[in-house]
């Protein structure tokens, strides 16, 4: 019989989960140039969310779409890392999976840009 894997519970689980999440953020920022670019844009745009007179819901939408872009980028990177781990040879299914991940990032970016434009336009017209 195999020994059961001990799972952390309670506060210890929360601490480990936080550690792994922050580690993932650091690794993504270190190894993924697209994520670094999106993070930089997020950090540049974030002050404007609070400087410009937006409602709380508008602020949430503006921050939310930026976080969504980085989240989808991280998931896309995870897909690519997983596929590259198992094989570096070109395979049509691996290529499709990577293209689907790229499409998800593009769609999220388009929604983010549209959200920013729709909410900023009235402030400057």
CSV table of C-alpha atoms in Angstrom, one decimal:
chain,number,residue,atom,x,y,z
A,1,UNK,CA,0.0,0.0,0.0
A,2,UNK,CA,1.1,3.5,-0.7
A,3,UNK,CA,1.2,6.1,2.1
A,4,UNK,CA,-1.3,8.9,1.8
A,5,UNK,CA,0.0,12.3,1.0
A,6,UNK,CA,-0.3,14.7,4.0
A,7,UNK,CA,-2.3,17.7,3.0
A,8,UNK,CA,-1.9,21.0,4.8
A,9,UNK,CA,-5.1,22.4,6.4
A,10,UNK,CA,-6.2,25.6,8.0
A,11,UNK,CA,-3.8,28.5,8.3
A,12,UNK,CA,-0.8,26.4,7.2
A,13,UNK,CA,-2.6,25.6,3.9
A,14,UNK,CA,-3.4,29.3,3.4
A,15,UNK,CA,0.3,30.2,4.0
A,16,UNK,CA,1.5,27.6,1.6
A,17,UNK,CA,-1.1,28.7,-1.0
A,18,UNK,CA,0.0,32.3,-0.6
A,19,UNK,CA,3.6,31.4,-1.0
A,20,UNK,CA,3.1,29.3,-4.1
A,21,UNK,CA,0.9,32.1,-5.6
A,22,UNK,CA,3.5,34.8,-5.0
A,23,UNK,CA,6.2,32.4,-6.4
A,24,UNK,CA,4.1,32.0,-9.5
A,25,UNK,CA,3.8,35.8,-9.9
A,26,UNK,CA,7.6,36.1,-9.6
A,27,UNK,CA,8.3,33.3,-12.0
A,28,UNK,CA,5.7,34.6,-14.5
A,29,UNK,CA,7.3,38.1,-14.3
A,30,UNK,CA,10.8,36.6,-14.7
A,31,UNK,CA,10.2,34.3,-17.6
A,32,UNK,CA,7.2,35.6,-19.5
A,33,UNK,CA,7.8,38.9,-21.4
A,34,UNK,CA,4.2,39.3,-22.4
A,35,UNK,CA,3.2,39.1,-18.7
A,36,UNK,CA,5.9,41.7,-17.8
A,37,UNK,CA,4.5,44.0,-20.4
A,38,UNK,CA,1.0,43.6,-19.2
A,39,UNK,CA,2.1,44.0,-15.6
A,40,UNK,CA,3.9,47.2,-16.5
A,41,UNK,CA,0.8,48.6,-18.3
A,42,UNK,CA,-1.2,47.7,-15.2
A,43,UNK,CA,1.1,49.6,-12.9
A,44,UNK,CA,1.1,52.6,-15.2
A,45,UNK,CA,-2.7,52.7,-15.6
A,46,UNK,CA,-3.6,51.9,-12.0
A,47,UNK,CA,-3.0,55.4,-10.6
A,48,UNK,CA,-5.4,56.8,-13.3
A,49,UNK,CA,-8.2,54.6,-11.9
A,50,UNK,CA,-8.0,56.7,-8.7
A,51,UNK,CA,-7.0,60.1,-10.1
A,52,UNK,CA,-9.9,60.3,-12.6
A,53,UNK,CA,-13.4,60.6,-11.2
A,54,UNK,CA,-14.8,57.1,-11.7
A,55,UNK,CA,-17.5,55.4,-9.7
A,56,UNK,CA,-16.6,52.4,-7.5
A,57,UNK,CA,-18.1,50.0,-10.1
A,58,UNK,CA,-16.1,51.7,-12.9
A,59,UNK,CA,-12.9,51.4,-10.9
A,60,UNK,CA,-13.7,47.7,-10.3
A,61,UNK,CA,-14.3,47.2,-14.0
A,62,UNK,CA,-11.0,48.9,-15.0
A,63,UNK,CA,-8.9,47.0,-12.5
A,64,UNK,CA,-10.8,43.8,-13.1
A,65,UNK,CA,-10.1,43.7,-16.9
A,66,UNK,CA,-6.5,44.4,-16.3
A,67,UNK,CA,-6.2,41.6,-13.8
A,68,UNK,CA,-8.2,39.4,-16.2
A,69,UNK,CA,-5.6,40.0,-18.9
A,70,UNK,CA,-2.7,39.0,-16.6
A,71,UNK,CA,-4.7,36.0,-15.3
A,72,UNK,CA,-5.4,34.7,-18.8
A,73,UNK,CA,-1.7,35.4,-19.8
A,74,UNK,CA,-0.6,33.3,-16.8
A,75,UNK,CA,-2.9,30.4,-17.8
A,76,UNK,CA,-1.7,30.6,-21.4
A,77,UNK,CA,1.9,30.4,-20.1
A,78,UNK,CA,1.0,27.4,-18.0
A,79,UNK,CA,-0.4,25.7,-21.0
A,80,UNK,CA,2.7,26.4,-23.0
A,81,UNK,CA,5.0,25.3,-20.2
A,82,UNK,CA,3.1,22.0,-19.8
A,83,UNK,CA,3.1,21.3,-23.5
A,84,UNK,CA,6.8,22.1,-23.8
A,85,UNK,CA,7.6,19.8,-20.8
A,86,UNK,CA,6.1,16.8,-22.5
A,87,UNK,CA,7.5,17.4,-26.0
A,88,UNK,CA,9.4,20.0,-28.0
A,89,UNK,CA,8.6,18.5,-31.3
A,90,UNK,CA,5.9,20.2,-33.4
A,91,UNK,CA,2.6,18.6,-33.2
A,92,UNK,CA,-0.7,19.9,-34.6
A,93,UNK,CA,-2.6,19.4,-31.4
A,94,UNK,CA,0.0,21.2,-29.3
A,95,UNK,CA,0.1,24.0,-31.8
A,96,UNK,CA,-3.7,24.3,-31.6
A,97,UNK,CA,-3.6,24.4,-27.8
A,98,UNK,CA,-1.1,27.2,-27.8
A,99,UNK,CA,-3.0,29.1,-30.5
A,100,UNK,CA,-6.2,28.7,-28.4
A,101,UNK,CA,-4.4,30.1,-25.4
A,102,UNK,CA,-3.1,33.0,-27.5
A,103,UNK,CA,-6.7,33.7,-28.7
A,104,UNK,CA,-7.9,33.8,-25.1
A,105,UNK,CA,-5.3,36.4,-24.3
A,106,UNK,CA,-6.2,38.5,-27.4
A,107,UNK,CA,-9.9,38.4,-26.6
A,108,UNK,CA,-9.3,39.5,-23.0
A,109,UNK,CA,-7.0,42.3,-24.2
A,110,UNK,CA,-9.7,43.5,-26.6
A,111,UNK,CA,-12.3,43.5,-23.8
A,112,UNK,CA,-9.9,45.4,-21.6
A,113,UNK,CA,-9.2,48.0,-24.3
A,114,UNK,CA,-12.9,48.4,-25.0
A,115,UNK,CA,-13.7,48.8,-21.3
A,116,UNK,CA,-11.0,51.5,-20.9
A,117,UNK,CA,-12.1,53.4,-24.0
A,118,UNK,CA,-15.8,53.3,-23.1
A,119,UNK,CA,-15.2,54.5,-19.5
A,120,UNK,CA,-12.5,57.1,-20.5
A,121,UNK,CA,-14.3,58.6,-23.5
A,122,UNK,CA,-16.9,60.6,-21.6
A,123,UNK,CA,-14.2,62.0,-19.2
A,124,UNK,CA,-12.4,63.7,-22.1
A,125,UNK,CA,-15.2,64.8,-24.4
